Amino acid sequence: MSNRTFTMIKPDATKKGYTGAILDQIIKAGFSVKAMKWIKLSTEQAGQFYEVHKERPFYPELVEFMSSGPIVAAILEKDNAVADFRTLIGATNPAQAEEGTIRKNFAASIGENAVHGSDSDENAQIEGNFFFSALERF
Ligand code: CMP
C-alpha cells in the first residue's frame, strides 16, 4: 500500500472554473498536497505523458485535448492514496461514475473527464517524476 498518488485537473475543468471546487473536494477527502503546478502542456509533452495509450484510437484526441489549455498537476498524500483517489474521482466515463465523485460532479464525457488519477503505485511514481523535480516536492 502506497501513500502517494499523482493527479491532473484537466483543461475542461480548469476552463470551466472548477479548479478550486475540485481541490476543495480532494483536500476534504483527506489528501494533502506534496507538490503542485499550474501549467499548459505542449502537444509533445501531452503525447509523451500518455505514450502508454499510443496505439489506442482515442490517442490523437487525448493529446489534442490535454494540450488545449492549462492543467493543474499535483502529488497527493494519504494512506492508500492510489485506490482511495480512484474511488474519489469515480469511473473514467462520468456517465458510469458514482454520485458524489469528482467526475460525476464535474466531468462532461469520457474524453473530457475533469481529472486524472494514477492507476498504480508504480505509475504514480513515474507520473509524479514527469512533472516534478526533487526540489519541487516535499
Ligand atoms: P485518464 O485517467 O487521464 O487516462 C487515460 C485517458 O484517456 C482517460 O483518462 C480518458 O480521458 C481518455 N480516454 C479513455 N477512453 C477514452 C475514449 N474511449 N475516448 C476518448 N478518451 C478516452
PDB file of C-alpha atoms and ligand atoms in Angstrom:
ATOM      1  CA  MET A   1       0.000   0.000   0.000  1.00  0.00           C
ATOM      2  CA  SER A   2       1.475   3.350  -1.036  1.00  0.00           C
ATOM      3  CA  ASN A   3       0.663   6.717   0.435  1.00  0.00           C
ATOM      4  CA  ARG A   4       1.153   8.867  -2.666  1.00  0.00           C
ATOM      5  CA  THR A   5      -0.658   9.349  -5.941  1.00  0.00           C
ATOM      6  CA  PHE A   6      -0.491  11.758  -8.869  1.00  0.00           C
ATOM      7  CA  THR A   7      -3.348  13.810 -10.322  1.00  0.00           C
ATOM      8  CA  MET A   8      -4.068  16.346 -13.031  1.00  0.00           C
ATOM      9  CA  ILE A   9      -7.049  18.668 -13.159  1.00  0.00           C
ATOM     10  CA  LYS A  10      -7.659  18.614 -16.914  1.00  0.00           C
ATOM     11  CA  PRO A  11      -8.254  21.512 -19.357  1.00  0.00           C
ATOM     12  CA  ASP A  12     -12.055  21.070 -19.449  1.00  0.00           C
ATOM     13  CA  ALA A  13     -12.239  21.604 -15.677  1.00  0.00           C
ATOM     14  CA  THR A  14      -9.720  24.470 -15.465  1.00  0.00           C
ATOM     15  CA  LYS A  15     -11.510  26.280 -18.333  1.00  0.00           C
ATOM     16  CA  LYS A  16     -14.896  25.930 -16.644  1.00  0.00           C
ATOM     17  CA  GLY A  17     -13.551  27.379 -13.383  1.00  0.00           C
ATOM     18  CA  TYR A  18     -13.821  24.117 -11.396  1.00  0.00           C
ATOM     19  CA  THR A  19     -10.211  24.086 -10.138  1.00  0.00           C
ATOM     20  CA  GLY A  20     -10.967  25.473  -6.671  1.00  0.00           C
ATOM     21  CA  ALA A  21     -14.003  23.243  -6.115  1.00  0.00           C
ATOM     22  CA  ILE A  22     -12.096  20.119  -7.213  1.00  0.00           C
ATOM     23  CA  LEU A  23      -9.123  20.919  -4.966  1.00  0.00           C
ATOM     24  CA  ASP A  24     -11.539  21.544  -2.102  1.00  0.00           C
ATOM     25  CA  GLN A  25     -13.143  18.117  -2.609  1.00  0.00           C
ATOM     26  CA  ILE A  26      -9.705  16.457  -2.759  1.00  0.00           C
ATOM     27  CA  ILE A  27      -8.491  18.124   0.451  1.00  0.00           C
ATOM     28  CA  LYS A  28     -11.780  17.480   2.299  1.00  0.00           C
ATOM     29  CA  ALA A  29     -11.370  13.781   1.397  1.00  0.00           C
ATOM     30  CA  GLY A  30      -8.150  13.741   3.417  1.00  0.00           C
ATOM     31  CA  PHE A  31      -5.432  14.160   0.784  1.00  0.00           C
ATOM     32  CA  SER A  32      -2.574  16.571   1.412  1.00  0.00           C
ATOM     33  CA  VAL A  33      -0.707  18.314  -1.395  1.00  0.00           C
ATOM     34  CA  LYS A  34       3.001  17.426  -1.629  1.00  0.00           C
ATOM     35  CA  ALA A  35       3.692  19.198  -4.956  1.00  0.00           C
ATOM     36  CA  MET A  36       1.582  21.317  -7.309  1.00  0.00           C
ATOM     37  CA  LYS A  37       1.893  23.321 -10.525  1.00  0.00           C
ATOM     38  CA  TRP A  38      -0.398  25.172 -12.965  1.00  0.00           C
ATOM     39  CA  ILE A  39       0.933  24.688 -16.486  1.00  0.00           C
ATOM     40  CA  LYS A  40      -0.024  24.204 -20.120  1.00  0.00           C
ATOM     41  CA  LEU A  41       1.409  21.121 -21.840  1.00  0.00           C
ATOM     42  CA  SER A  42       2.672  21.203 -25.427  1.00  0.00           C
ATOM     43  CA  THR A  43       1.301  18.505 -27.754  1.00  0.00           C
ATOM     44  CA  GLU A  44       4.718  16.787 -27.499  1.00  0.00           C
ATOM     45  CA  GLN A  45       4.593  16.748 -23.690  1.00  0.00           C
ATOM     46  CA  ALA A  46       0.980  15.511 -23.614  1.00  0.00           C
ATOM     47  CA  GLY A  47       1.886  12.814 -26.147  1.00  0.00           C
ATOM     48  CA  GLN A  48       4.837  11.723 -24.019  1.00  0.00           C
ATOM     49  CA  PHE A  49       2.810  11.620 -20.803  1.00  0.00           C
ATOM     50  CA  TYR A  50       0.129   9.420 -22.416  1.00  0.00           C
ATOM     51  CA  GLU A  51       2.570   7.360 -24.532  1.00  0.00           C
ATOM     52  CA  VAL A  52       1.229   4.153 -22.950  1.00  0.00           C
ATOM     53  CA  HIS A  53      -2.027   4.816 -24.883  1.00  0.00           C
ATOM     54  CA  LYS A  54      -0.248   5.476 -28.201  1.00  0.00           C
ATOM     55  CA  GLU A  55      -1.918   2.603 -30.048  1.00  0.00           C
ATOM     56  CA  ARG A  56      -5.431   3.415 -28.796  1.00  0.00           C
ATOM     57  CA  PRO A  57      -7.861   5.020 -31.265  1.00  0.00           C
ATOM     58  CA  PHE A  58      -8.517   7.928 -28.891  1.00  0.00           C
ATOM     59  CA  TYR A  59      -4.801   8.860 -28.504  1.00  0.00           C
ATOM     60  CA  PRO A  60      -4.743  11.790 -31.017  1.00  0.00           C
ATOM     61  CA  GLU A  61      -7.898  13.259 -29.464  1.00  0.00           C
ATOM     62  CA  LEU A  62      -6.470  12.773 -25.948  1.00  0.00           C
ATOM     63  CA  VAL A  63      -3.200  14.530 -26.822  1.00  0.00           C
ATOM     64  CA  GLU A  64      -5.033  17.402 -28.528  1.00  0.00           C
ATOM     65  CA  PHE A  65      -7.361  17.845 -25.560  1.00  0.00           C
ATOM     66  CA  MET A  66      -4.671  17.623 -22.867  1.00  0.00           C
ATOM     67  CA  SER A  67      -2.650  20.356 -24.584  1.00  0.00           C
ATOM     68  CA  SER A  68      -5.684  22.596 -25.267  1.00  0.00           C
ATOM     69  CA  GLY A  69      -5.487  24.613 -22.033  1.00  0.00           C
ATOM     70  CA  PRO A  70      -3.944  24.804 -18.594  1.00  0.00           C
ATOM     71  CA  ILE A  71      -3.849  21.898 -16.202  1.00  0.00           C
ATOM     72  CA  VAL A  72      -3.055  21.552 -12.504  1.00  0.00           C
ATOM     73  CA  ALA A  73      -0.591  18.730 -11.784  1.00  0.00           C
ATOM     74  CA  ALA A  74      -0.155  17.541  -8.198  1.00  0.00           C
ATOM     75  CA  ILE A  75       1.297  14.836  -5.978  1.00  0.00           C
ATOM     76  CA  LEU A  76      -1.106  13.895  -3.190  1.00  0.00           C
ATOM     77  CA  GLU A  77      -0.540  12.018   0.047  1.00  0.00           C
ATOM     78  CA  LYS A  78      -2.941   9.873   2.085  1.00  0.00           C
ATOM     79  CA  ASP A  79      -2.962   6.301   3.352  1.00  0.00           C
ATOM     80  CA  ASN A  80      -3.893   4.002   0.454  1.00  0.00           C
ATOM     81  CA  ALA A  81      -3.614   7.009  -1.873  1.00  0.00           C
ATOM     82  CA  VAL A  82      -3.901   5.365  -5.314  1.00  0.00           C
ATOM     83  CA  ALA A  83      -7.015   3.313  -4.574  1.00  0.00           C
ATOM     84  CA  ASP A  84      -8.718   5.947  -2.415  1.00  0.00           C
ATOM     85  CA  PHE A  85      -8.156   8.653  -5.029  1.00  0.00           C
ATOM     86  CA  ARG A  86      -9.625   6.475  -7.781  1.00  0.00           C
ATOM     87  CA  THR A  87     -12.683   5.936  -5.596  1.00  0.00           C
ATOM     88  CA  LEU A  88     -12.928   9.699  -5.017  1.00  0.00           C
ATOM     89  CA  ILE A  89     -12.765  10.557  -8.744  1.00  0.00           C
ATOM     90  CA  GLY A  90     -15.107   7.782  -9.956  1.00  0.00           C
ATOM     91  CA  ALA A  91     -15.238   5.848 -13.235  1.00  0.00           C
ATOM     92  CA  THR A  92     -13.322   7.073 -16.316  1.00  0.00           C
ATOM     93  CA  ASN A  93     -16.660   7.588 -18.065  1.00  0.00           C
ATOM     94  CA  PRO A  94     -18.604  10.122 -15.970  1.00  0.00           C
ATOM     95  CA  ALA A  95     -21.876   8.547 -17.101  1.00  0.00           C
ATOM     96  CA  GLN A  96     -20.840   5.487 -15.049  1.00  0.00           C
ATOM     97  CA  ALA A  97     -19.357   7.411 -12.101  1.00  0.00           C
ATOM     98  CA  GLU A  98     -20.911   7.106  -8.638  1.00  0.00           C
ATOM     99  CA  GLU A  99     -22.910  10.017  -7.211  1.00  0.00           C
ATOM    100  CA  GLY A 100     -20.716  12.490  -5.370  1.00  0.00           C
ATOM    101  CA  THR A 101     -17.490  11.560  -7.166  1.00  0.00           C
ATOM    102  CA  ILE A 102     -15.410  14.288  -8.801  1.00  0.00           C
ATOM    103  CA  ARG A 103     -16.133  13.029 -12.316  1.00  0.00           C
ATOM    104  CA  LYS A 104     -19.856  12.776 -11.585  1.00  0.00           C
ATOM    105  CA  ASN A 105     -19.798  16.328 -10.246  1.00  0.00           C
ATOM    106  CA  PHE A 106     -17.546  17.984 -12.825  1.00  0.00           C
ATOM    107  CA  ALA A 107     -16.862  15.829 -15.922  1.00  0.00           C
ATOM    108  CA  ALA A 108     -18.613  16.078 -19.281  1.00  0.00           C
ATOM    109  CA  SER A 109     -17.544  12.941 -21.162  1.00  0.00           C
ATOM    110  CA  ILE A 110     -15.082  10.031 -21.218  1.00  0.00           C
ATOM    111  CA  GLY A 111     -12.568  12.190 -23.079  1.00  0.00           C
ATOM    112  CA  GLU A 112     -13.112  15.401 -21.128  1.00  0.00           C
ATOM    113  CA  ASN A 113     -13.293  13.793 -17.724  1.00  0.00           C
ATOM    114  CA  ALA A 114     -12.043  16.595 -15.437  1.00  0.00           C
ATOM    115  CA  VAL A 115      -9.292  14.726 -13.587  1.00  0.00           C
ATOM    116  CA  HIS A 116      -6.613  12.098 -13.971  1.00  0.00           C
ATOM    117  CA  GLY A 117      -5.615   9.711 -11.192  1.00  0.00           C
ATOM    118  CA  SER A 118      -2.720   7.226 -11.319  1.00  0.00           C
ATOM    119  CA  ASP A 119      -3.780   3.585 -11.655  1.00  0.00           C
ATOM    120  CA  SER A 120      -0.897   2.002  -9.682  1.00  0.00           C
ATOM    121  CA  ASP A 121       1.875   2.863  -7.233  1.00  0.00           C
ATOM    122  CA  GLU A 122       4.426   2.415  -9.996  1.00  0.00           C
ATOM    123  CA  ASN A 123       2.616   4.806 -12.347  1.00  0.00           C
ATOM    124  CA  ALA A 124       2.093   7.326  -9.521  1.00  0.00           C
ATOM    125  CA  GLN A 125       5.873   7.450  -9.147  1.00  0.00           C
ATOM    126  CA  ILE A 126       6.530   7.686 -12.903  1.00  0.00           C
ATOM    127  CA  GLU A 127       3.858  10.359 -13.452  1.00  0.00           C
ATOM    128  CA  GLY A 128       4.972  12.459 -10.467  1.00  0.00           C
ATOM    129  CA  ASN A 129       8.551  12.309 -11.763  1.00  0.00           C
ATOM    130  CA  PHE A 130       7.353  13.501 -15.187  1.00  0.00           C
ATOM    131  CA  PHE A 131       6.245  16.840 -13.687  1.00  0.00           C
ATOM    132  CA  PHE A 132       8.264  17.431 -10.524  1.00  0.00           C
ATOM    133  CA  SER A 133      11.933  17.535  -9.583  1.00  0.00           C
ATOM    134  CA  ALA A 134      13.089  16.584  -6.086  1.00  0.00           C
ATOM    135  CA  LEU A 135      13.240  20.311  -5.226  1.00  0.00           C
ATOM    136  CA  GLU A 136       9.584  20.811  -6.144  1.00  0.00           C
ATOM    137  CA  ARG A 137       8.078  18.317  -3.707  1.00  0.00           C
ATOM    138  CA  PHE A 138       8.301  17.644  -0.013  1.00  0.00           C
TER     139      PHE A 138
HETATM  140  P1  CMP B   1      -7.113   9.210 -17.733  1.00  0.00           P
HETATM  141  O1  CMP B   1      -7.450   8.626 -16.412  1.00  0.00           O
HETATM  142  O2  CMP B   1      -6.408  10.507 -17.746  1.00  0.00           O
HETATM  143  O3  CMP B   1      -6.274   8.151 -18.591  1.00  0.00           O
HETATM  144  C1  CMP B   1      -6.358   7.998 -19.974  1.00  0.00           C
HETATM  145  C2  CMP B   1      -7.385   8.890 -20.571  1.00  0.00           C
HETATM  146  O4  CMP B   1      -7.797   8.543 -21.859  1.00  0.00           O
HETATM  147  C3  CMP B   1      -8.657   8.808 -19.750  1.00  0.00           C
HETATM  148  O5  CMP B   1      -8.481   9.427 -18.519  1.00  0.00           O
HETATM  149  C4  CMP B   1      -9.659   9.460 -20.688  1.00  0.00           C
HETATM  150  O6  CMP B   1      -9.671  10.862 -20.563  1.00  0.00           O
HETATM  151  C5  CMP B   1      -9.090   9.069 -22.032  1.00  0.00           C
HETATM  152  N1  CMP B   1      -9.947   8.072 -22.646  1.00  0.00           N
HETATM  153  C6  CMP B   1     -10.134   6.816 -22.238  1.00  0.00           C
HETATM  154  N2  CMP B   1     -11.008   6.191 -23.052  1.00  0.00           N
HETATM  155  C7  CMP B   1     -11.369   7.102 -23.996  1.00  0.00           C
HETATM  156  C8  CMP B   1     -12.240   7.058 -25.098  1.00  0.00           C
HETATM  157  N3  CMP B   1     -12.924   5.958 -25.401  1.00  0.00           N
HETATM  158  N4  CMP B   1     -12.377   8.181 -25.841  1.00  0.00           N
HETATM  159  C9  CMP B   1     -11.672   9.303 -25.531  1.00  0.00           C
HETATM  160  N5  CMP B   1     -10.826   9.389 -24.480  1.00  0.00           N
HETATM  161  C10 CMP B   1     -10.690   8.296 -23.717  1.00  0.00           C
END
